[in-house]
Coordinates of C-alpha atoms in Angstrom, one line a residue:
M1101 CA 14.1 -15.9 30.9
K1102 CA 13.0 -12.6 33.4
V1103 CA 10.8 -10.5 32.9
D1104 CA 9.2 -7.6 35.1
N1105 CA 11.4 -4.4 34.8
T1106 CA 14.5 -7.0 33.5
I1107 CA 15.7 -6.9 30.2
V1108 CA 14.8 -10.5 28.5
G1109 CA 17.5 -11.9 26.1
S1110 CA 16.4 -14.4 22.8
F1111 CA 18.8 -14.8 20.5
R1112 CA 18.0 -14.8 17.0
G1113 CA 19.6 -13.6 13.2
F1114 CA 17.4 -11.9 11.1
R1115 CA 17.6 -11.1 7.0
N1116 CA 17.8 -8.2 5.4
L1117 CA 19.1 -5.9 8.6
G1118 CA 21.8 -7.5 8.6
L1119 CA 23.2 -10.0 12.0
F1120 CA 25.5 -12.1 10.1
G1121 CA 28.0 -14.8 10.9
I1122 CA 31.7 -14.6 10.9
L1123 CA 33.6 -17.1 11.7
F1124 CA 37.6 -17.3 12.4
C1125 CA 38.8 -20.6 12.2
L1126 CA 41.9 -22.3 13.3
I1127 CA 43.4 -24.0 11.1
G1128 CA 47.0 -26.3 11.9
C1129 CA 49.7 -24.6 9.6
S1130 CA 53.5 -24.5 10.2
G1131 CA 56.5 -22.3 8.2
E1132 CA 54.5 -19.1 7.6
Q1133 CA 56.3 -16.3 9.3
I1134 CA 54.6 -13.3 11.2
D1135 CA 55.0 -9.6 9.7
G1136 CA 53.8 -6.3 10.4
P1137 CA 52.3 -4.3 12.5
G1138 CA 52.4 -6.2 16.3
N1139 CA 54.7 -8.6 15.0
E1140 CA 52.9 -10.0 17.7
P1141 CA 55.3 -13.9 19.5
Q1142 CA 54.3 -17.7 18.6
P1143 CA 52.9 -19.6 19.6
S1144 CA 54.7 -23.4 19.6
T1145 CA 52.1 -24.7 18.4
E1146 CA 51.1 -22.7 15.3
Q1147 CA 46.6 -22.2 14.7
A1148 CA 46.6 -19.8 12.3
I1149 CA 44.1 -17.7 11.7
A1150 CA 41.3 -18.1 8.8
F1151 CA 37.6 -16.9 7.4
S1152 CA 34.6 -18.7 7.5
A1153 CA 30.8 -17.4 6.0
G1154 CA 28.7 -18.9 8.5
L1155 CA 27.9 -21.3 11.8
P1156 CA 29.7 -24.6 12.1
E1157 CA 27.3 -26.8 11.7
Q1158 CA 27.0 -27.5 15.5
Q1159 CA 25.2 -24.0 16.1
E1160 CA 23.2 -24.9 13.4
I1161 CA 19.8 -23.1 15.5
T1162 CA 21.7 -20.4 16.2
R1163 CA 22.5 -20.3 11.4
S1164 CA 22.8 -17.2 9.9
T1165 CA 22.6 -15.2 6.8
P1166 CA 26.5 -15.6 5.6
L1167 CA 27.3 -11.7 4.7
E1168 CA 28.6 -13.1 1.0
E1169 CA 25.1 -13.5 0.3
E1170 CA 23.9 -10.4 0.9
L1171 CA 26.8 -8.6 -0.9
P1172 CA 26.1 -7.1 -4.1
V1173 CA 28.2 -8.7 -6.6
G1174 CA 32.0 -7.2 -7.1
Q1175 CA 31.4 -5.9 -4.1
K1176 CA 32.4 -9.4 -1.6
T1177 CA 34.2 -7.7 0.5
F1178 CA 35.0 -6.3 4.1
K1179 CA 38.3 -4.8 6.4
V1180 CA 39.0 -6.4 9.2
W1181 CA 41.3 -5.3 12.5
G1182 CA 42.0 -7.0 15.4
F1183 CA 43.9 -6.1 18.6
K1184 CA 45.2 -8.4 21.0
N1185 CA 45.8 -7.2 24.8
D1186 CA 49.2 -8.2 26.1
A1187 CA 48.7 -6.3 29.7
Y1188 CA 46.2 -6.1 32.5
D1189 CA 45.6 -4.1 35.9
S1190 CA 43.9 -6.9 38.3
G1191 CA 42.8 -3.5 40.6
T1192 CA 41.8 -1.3 38.3
G1193 CA 39.8 -4.4 36.2
S1194 CA 41.3 -1.7 33.0
Y1195 CA 43.7 -3.9 29.7
T1196 CA 46.4 -1.3 30.1
S1197 CA 48.1 -1.8 26.7
Y1198 CA 47.6 -3.5 23.1
Q1199 CA 49.4 -4.8 20.0
T1200 CA 47.9 -4.8 16.6
V1201 CA 47.0 -8.1 15.0
F1202 CA 45.2 -7.7 11.9
P1203 CA 45.8 -3.5 11.0
G1204 CA 42.6 -2.8 8.5
Y1205 CA 43.4 -5.9 6.3
N1206 CA 40.9 -7.0 3.7
V1207 CA 39.3 -9.7 3.2
N1208 CA 37.5 -10.8 -0.1
W1209 CA 35.5 -13.3 0.0
A1210 CA 36.0 -16.1 -3.9
A1211 CA 33.4 -18.9 -4.7
N1212 CA 35.0 -22.5 -4.0
T1213 CA 38.8 -21.5 -2.6
A1214 CA 38.1 -22.5 0.7
A1215 CA 40.9 -24.5 1.2
T1216 CA 43.1 -23.9 -1.3
T1217 CA 45.5 -22.2 1.1
T1218 CA 46.3 -22.4 4.4
S1219 CA 44.5 -19.4 4.9
N1220 CA 41.3 -19.8 3.6
T1221 CA 39.2 -22.8 4.7
H1222 CA 35.6 -21.4 3.2
D1223 CA 36.0 -19.4 0.4
W1224 CA 37.2 -16.0 2.5
E1225 CA 40.8 -15.1 1.7
Y1226 CA 43.4 -11.5 3.8
V1227 CA 46.4 -13.7 3.1
G1228 CA 47.7 -11.3 -0.4
Q1229 CA 44.5 -8.9 -1.2
Q1230 CA 46.0 -5.7 0.1
G1231 CA 45.4 -2.7 -1.8
T1232 CA 47.9 -1.5 -4.9
G1233 CA 51.3 0.2 -3.2
D1234 CA 49.6 -1.0 0.3
P1235 CA 51.8 -3.1 2.4
A1236 CA 51.5 -6.7 2.4
Q1237 CA 48.9 -8.5 4.0
T1238 CA 50.3 -11.7 5.0
I1239 CA 48.9 -14.1 7.9
K1240 CA 48.4 -14.8 11.6
Y1241 CA 48.4 -17.0 14.6
W1242 CA 46.7 -16.5 17.7
D1243 CA 49.5 -16.0 20.4
W1244 CA 48.2 -18.1 23.3
S1245 CA 49.8 -15.6 26.4
A1246 CA 47.9 -12.4 25.5
K1247 CA 45.4 -10.8 27.7
A1248 CA 42.4 -10.9 25.3
Y1249 CA 41.9 -10.5 22.0
R1250 CA 39.7 -7.9 19.8
Y1251 CA 38.0 -8.1 16.4
F1252 CA 35.9 -5.5 14.3
A1253 CA 34.8 -5.2 11.2
V1254 CA 32.8 -3.2 8.2
T1255 CA 32.2 -3.9 4.8
N1256 CA 32.1 0.0 2.2
Y1257 CA 35.3 1.0 3.8
E1258 CA 37.0 4.9 3.3
E1259 CA 39.8 6.3 4.6
T1260 CA 39.1 9.6 5.1
K1261 CA 35.4 11.0 6.1
P1262 CA 34.1 14.0 4.3
A1263 CA 32.5 17.0 5.7
T1264 CA 29.3 15.7 3.7
L1265 CA 28.6 12.3 4.6
V1266 CA 27.6 9.0 1.3
A1267 CA 24.9 7.4 1.8
G1268 CA 26.3 3.7 1.9
K1269 CA 29.3 4.4 3.0
I1270 CA 31.3 4.1 6.6
Y1271 CA 34.2 6.5 7.7
N1272 CA 36.5 6.2 9.9
E1273 CA 35.7 8.9 11.9
S1274 CA 39.2 9.3 13.6
F1275 CA 41.7 7.2 15.5
G1276 CA 42.5 7.5 20.0
T1277 CA 45.0 5.5 21.6
D1278 CA 41.7 4.2 23.1
E1279 CA 39.6 3.2 20.0
Y1280 CA 38.9 2.8 16.6
Q1281 CA 35.5 5.6 15.3
F1282 CA 33.6 4.8 12.3
T1283 CA 30.6 6.9 11.2
M1284 CA 28.0 6.2 8.8
L1285 CA 25.0 7.2 7.6
A1286 CA 21.7 6.3 7.8
D1287 CA 18.4 7.7 7.1
V1288 CA 15.4 4.5 8.5
T1289 CA 13.7 5.4 5.2
D1290 CA 15.8 3.5 3.2
I1291 CA 18.1 0.9 5.0
A1292 CA 19.2 -1.2 1.8
A1293 CA 21.4 1.6 1.5
A1294 CA 23.6 1.2 5.0
P1295 CA 26.7 -0.4 5.3
F1296 CA 27.6 -3.3 7.2
F1297 CA 29.1 -2.7 10.5
S1298 CA 30.6 -6.0 13.0
R1299 CA 29.6 -6.2 16.5
M1300 CA 32.9 -6.3 18.6
W1301 CA 34.4 -9.7 19.5
F1302 CA 36.4 -10.3 23.1
S1303 CA 36.9 -12.8 24.4
T1304 CA 40.2 -12.6 27.7
G1305 CA 42.3 -16.2 27.1
N1306 CA 42.2 -16.9 30.9
A1307 CA 40.4 -20.4 31.4
V1308 CA 40.3 -20.0 35.3
T1309 CA 38.3 -16.5 35.0
Y1310 CA 37.1 -17.1 32.1
P1311 CA 35.9 -20.4 31.4
D1312 CA 34.1 -19.8 28.3
K1313 CA 37.4 -18.0 26.7
Q1314 CA 37.5 -18.9 22.9
F1315 CA 40.9 -18.9 21.9
G1316 CA 40.9 -21.5 19.9
D1317 CA 37.0 -21.5 19.3
P1318 CA 35.3 -20.5 16.0
V1319 CA 35.1 -16.5 16.9
V1320 CA 32.1 -14.3 15.1
L1321 CA 31.8 -11.3 14.4
E1322 CA 27.7 -11.0 13.7
F1323 CA 27.3 -7.4 11.1
T1324 CA 23.9 -5.3 11.2
K1325 CA 23.5 -1.6 10.3
P1326 CA 22.7 0.9 12.3
F1327 CA 18.9 0.6 13.1
A1328 CA 16.6 -0.7 15.8
R1329 CA 13.6 -1.2 16.4
V1330 CA 11.1 0.3 18.9
R1331 CA 7.3 -0.6 20.1
F1332 CA 4.9 -0.4 23.0
M1333 CA 2.5 -2.3 23.7
F1334 CA -0.8 -2.9 27.0
T1335 CA -2.6 -6.0 28.1
F1336 CA -5.4 -5.4 30.4
T1337 CA -5.9 -7.2 33.4
E1338 CA -9.9 -6.4 33.7
D1339 CA -12.4 -7.9 31.8
G1340 CA -14.2 -5.2 29.1
V1341 CA -11.6 -3.0 28.8
T1342 CA -9.3 -2.6 25.9
R1343 CA -7.1 -0.4 23.6
T1344 CA -10.7 0.7 22.0
N1345 CA -10.7 2.8 26.1
I1346 CA -7.8 4.5 25.3
A1347 CA -8.6 7.7 23.3
S1348 CA -5.6 9.1 22.7
K1349 CA -1.5 7.9 23.5
S1350 CA 2.2 9.3 23.3
F1351 CA 5.4 7.4 24.6
K1352 CA 8.3 10.3 24.4
P1353 CA 11.6 11.5 26.1
V1354 CA 10.2 13.2 29.5
A1355 CA 13.5 15.6 29.0
N1356 CA 11.8 19.2 28.4
P1357 CA 12.2 20.7 25.3
N1358 CA 11.5 17.1 23.9
P1359 CA 15.4 16.3 22.2
G1360 CA 13.0 13.9 19.7
I1361 CA 13.8 10.7 18.2
P1362 CA 16.7 10.5 16.2
Q1363 CA 15.6 8.5 12.6
S1364 CA 18.1 10.4 10.5
G1365 CA 21.4 11.2 11.1
D1366 CA 25.6 9.7 11.8
V1367 CA 25.7 7.1 13.3
I1368 CA 28.8 6.4 15.0
V1369 CA 30.0 3.5 16.2
H1370 CA 33.1 3.2 19.4
Y1371 CA 35.3 0.6 19.1
P1372 CA 37.5 0.4 23.1
L1373 CA 40.8 -1.0 22.5
K1374 CA 42.1 -0.8 25.9
G1375 CA 40.5 0.2 29.4
E1376 CA 37.4 -1.7 30.4
K1377 CA 35.3 -1.7 28.2
T1378 CA 35.3 -5.0 26.4
S1379 CA 31.8 -4.2 23.6
E1380 CA 31.2 -1.4 20.9
Y1381 CA 29.0 1.8 22.3
Y1382 CA 27.1 4.0 19.4
S1383 CA 26.7 8.3 19.6
I1384 CA 24.2 10.0 17.4
A1385 CA 25.5 13.4 15.1
N1386 CA 24.2 16.0 13.1
V1387 CA 20.8 14.5 13.7
G1388 CA 18.3 15.2 10.8
T1389 CA 14.7 14.0 10.6
T1390 CA 12.9 13.2 14.8
L1391 CA 9.9 12.0 15.9
T1392 CA 8.4 14.0 18.8
E1393 CA 6.6 11.0 19.8
F1394 CA 5.2 7.9 18.8
D1395 CA 1.7 7.7 19.3
K1396 CA 0.9 4.5 17.7
D1397 CA 0.6 1.0 19.8
W1398 CA 1.6 -2.8 18.5
Y1399 CA -1.5 -4.6 18.7
T1400 CA -2.7 -7.9 16.7
S1401 CA -6.0 -7.7 14.3
S1402 CA -7.7 -10.1 12.2
D1403 CA -7.6 -7.4 9.3
T1404 CA -5.3 -8.1 6.8
T1405 CA -6.3 -4.4 5.2
D1406 CA -5.6 -2.2 8.8
P1407 CA -2.6 0.1 8.4
D1408 CA -1.6 0.5 11.8
R1409 CA -2.0 -3.1 13.1
E1410 CA 1.7 -3.8 14.8
H1411 CA 3.1 -1.6 14.6
W1412 CA 7.1 -0.9 14.7
Y1413 CA 9.1 2.4 14.6
T1414 CA 12.3 2.2 13.3
V1415 CA 15.1 4.5 15.3
L1416 CA 18.7 5.4 15.1
P1417 CA 20.4 3.3 18.0
S1418 CA 21.1 5.4 21.0
G1419 CA 22.9 5.1 24.4
D1420 CA 22.3 7.8 26.7
Q1421 CA 18.5 9.7 25.7
G1422 CA 17.3 9.7 29.5
A1423 CA 13.6 8.9 30.2
Y1424 CA 10.3 8.5 28.3
I1425 CA 6.7 8.8 29.7
L1426 CA 4.2 6.8 28.8
T1427 CA 0.5 9.6 29.1
I1428 CA -2.6 7.7 28.0
T1429 CA -6.2 9.0 28.2
I1430 CA -9.0 6.6 29.0
F1431 CA -12.4 6.7 30.8
G1432 CA -12.2 10.5 30.3
D1433 CA -8.9 10.9 32.7
D1434 CA -5.2 11.5 32.1
K1435 CA -3.1 8.6 33.3
T1436 CA 0.7 8.1 32.7
A1437 CA 4.0 6.2 33.3
V1438 CA 7.2 6.5 33.1
V1439 CA 9.8 4.0 31.9
P1440 CA 13.9 4.7 33.0
A1441 CA 16.9 5.5 31.0
N1442 CA 18.6 2.7 31.0
F1443 CA 15.7 0.8 29.3
M1444 CA 15.9 3.1 26.9
Q1445 CA 19.1 2.5 25.3
W1446 CA 19.5 0.8 22.0
K1447 CA 21.5 -1.3 20.1
P1448 CA 21.3 -1.1 16.7
G1449 CA 20.1 -4.5 15.0
Y1450 CA 17.7 -5.4 18.2
E1451 CA 14.0 -4.7 18.7
Y1452 CA 12.8 -3.6 22.1
T1453 CA 9.2 -4.2 23.0
Y1454 CA 7.3 -2.5 26.0
R1455 CA 4.8 -3.2 27.1
F1456 CA 2.1 -1.1 29.7
K1457 CA -0.6 -3.1 32.1
V1458 CA -3.3 -1.3 32.4
N1459 CA -5.3 -2.0 35.5
E1460 CA -9.0 -2.0 36.4
A1461 CA -9.1 1.7 37.3
G1462 CA -7.3 2.7 34.0
G1463 CA -4.2 3.1 36.2
I1464 CA -0.5 2.1 34.9
T1465 CA 2.2 1.6 37.6
L1466 CA 5.8 1.0 36.4
D1467 CA 6.1 -2.2 38.5
V1468 CA 4.1 -3.8 35.7
I1469 CA 5.7 -2.4 32.8
Q1470 CA 7.8 -5.2 30.9
V1471 CA 10.7 -4.6 28.6
G1472 CA 11.5 -7.6 25.7
I1473 CA 15.1 -7.2 24.2
N1474 CA 15.5 -9.6 20.7
D1475 CA 17.3 -9.4 18.1
W1476 CA 15.7 -8.0 15.0
E1477 CA 14.3 -10.2 12.1
I1478 CA 12.9 -9.0 9.0
K1479 CA 8.9 -11.0 9.1
N1480 CA 6.9 -11.3 6.8
D1481 CA 3.3 -9.2 7.9
S1482 CA 2.6 -12.6 11.3
Y1483 CA 1.8 -12.4 14.6
H1484 CA 5.2 -11.3 16.2
T1485 CA 5.3 -13.7 19.6
V1486 CA 6.3 -12.1 23.0
Y1487 CA 7.7 -15.1 24.5
N1488 CA 7.0 -15.8 29.1
W1489 CA 3.9 -12.7 28.5

């Protein structure tokens, strides 16, 4: 992994906030008919798409909590959308059209039902799971000639967005020709109330230009909640200089007036269906509670009663909040360092570490700022390793 002004990636599952694997498993079948939106052509060897909770045994190292274990009894269900891009413009690097494969199918979990139907391999079933009066949900197959596939899913879905959002629900914000949008109410004071949504799964079908293509392999949908965690910390280059020499500290947006750091509001998840974008992105509306600054740094302490040790901030995701500035008062002098805007983009389900090195003169320089990103894992009080630092 790289450090020093470079994003550090490390992938781990997390509980409670929720990073969960849902797998599309492929199994051979025949004699099934395609129905519904898309009417996609079938390959000569039909492979059905089925859903499974958890990760396959060979990927045990990254195994995460099955989604059904986190959903309440009677609510072990999600709704999935799937699209295939059938045209690509190599000149612009853009997917120019798409067909619908899964038009918002209900996928329901029932214990000990695996292998009872062609489309159910791991207790998750979508065929015939439509609501009363809704179009029939039929079995779906991979199309090997597709340029790309996109999948995403949500829990607690409501088709109509009310004027005032209700906690625990995901609403269809709007549908355009280029993307799906979902919106939800998020408040860091009640993480448990927030619903789950998946990151967008994307893969092309070209094994030459995309060697790790995932057509025909299990497709992992990672579910999360609309929160990120942030911390900042110090290291010192001179013996005898410690954080106790820092009289005050503030880490906040550079923008003036200060827009605040959102901790509640409406989070909108955007899933692009065509064009150049191949992953989801986020925006925020109707911001409620905000923080003016981060003023508690993360540090270890042998005193387990210390309320400020190992301090993390829980925040809403942010894709464009501008640069941040750190200001500290040390040895009677104010010192500052600015973190560029490209390091201040927070995605849900991740934790972000900003590590500042203070030199012997009490100064802080940009070239020793380190930014670390990990999947958020809710833990009991314990030491959080900062890898390679």
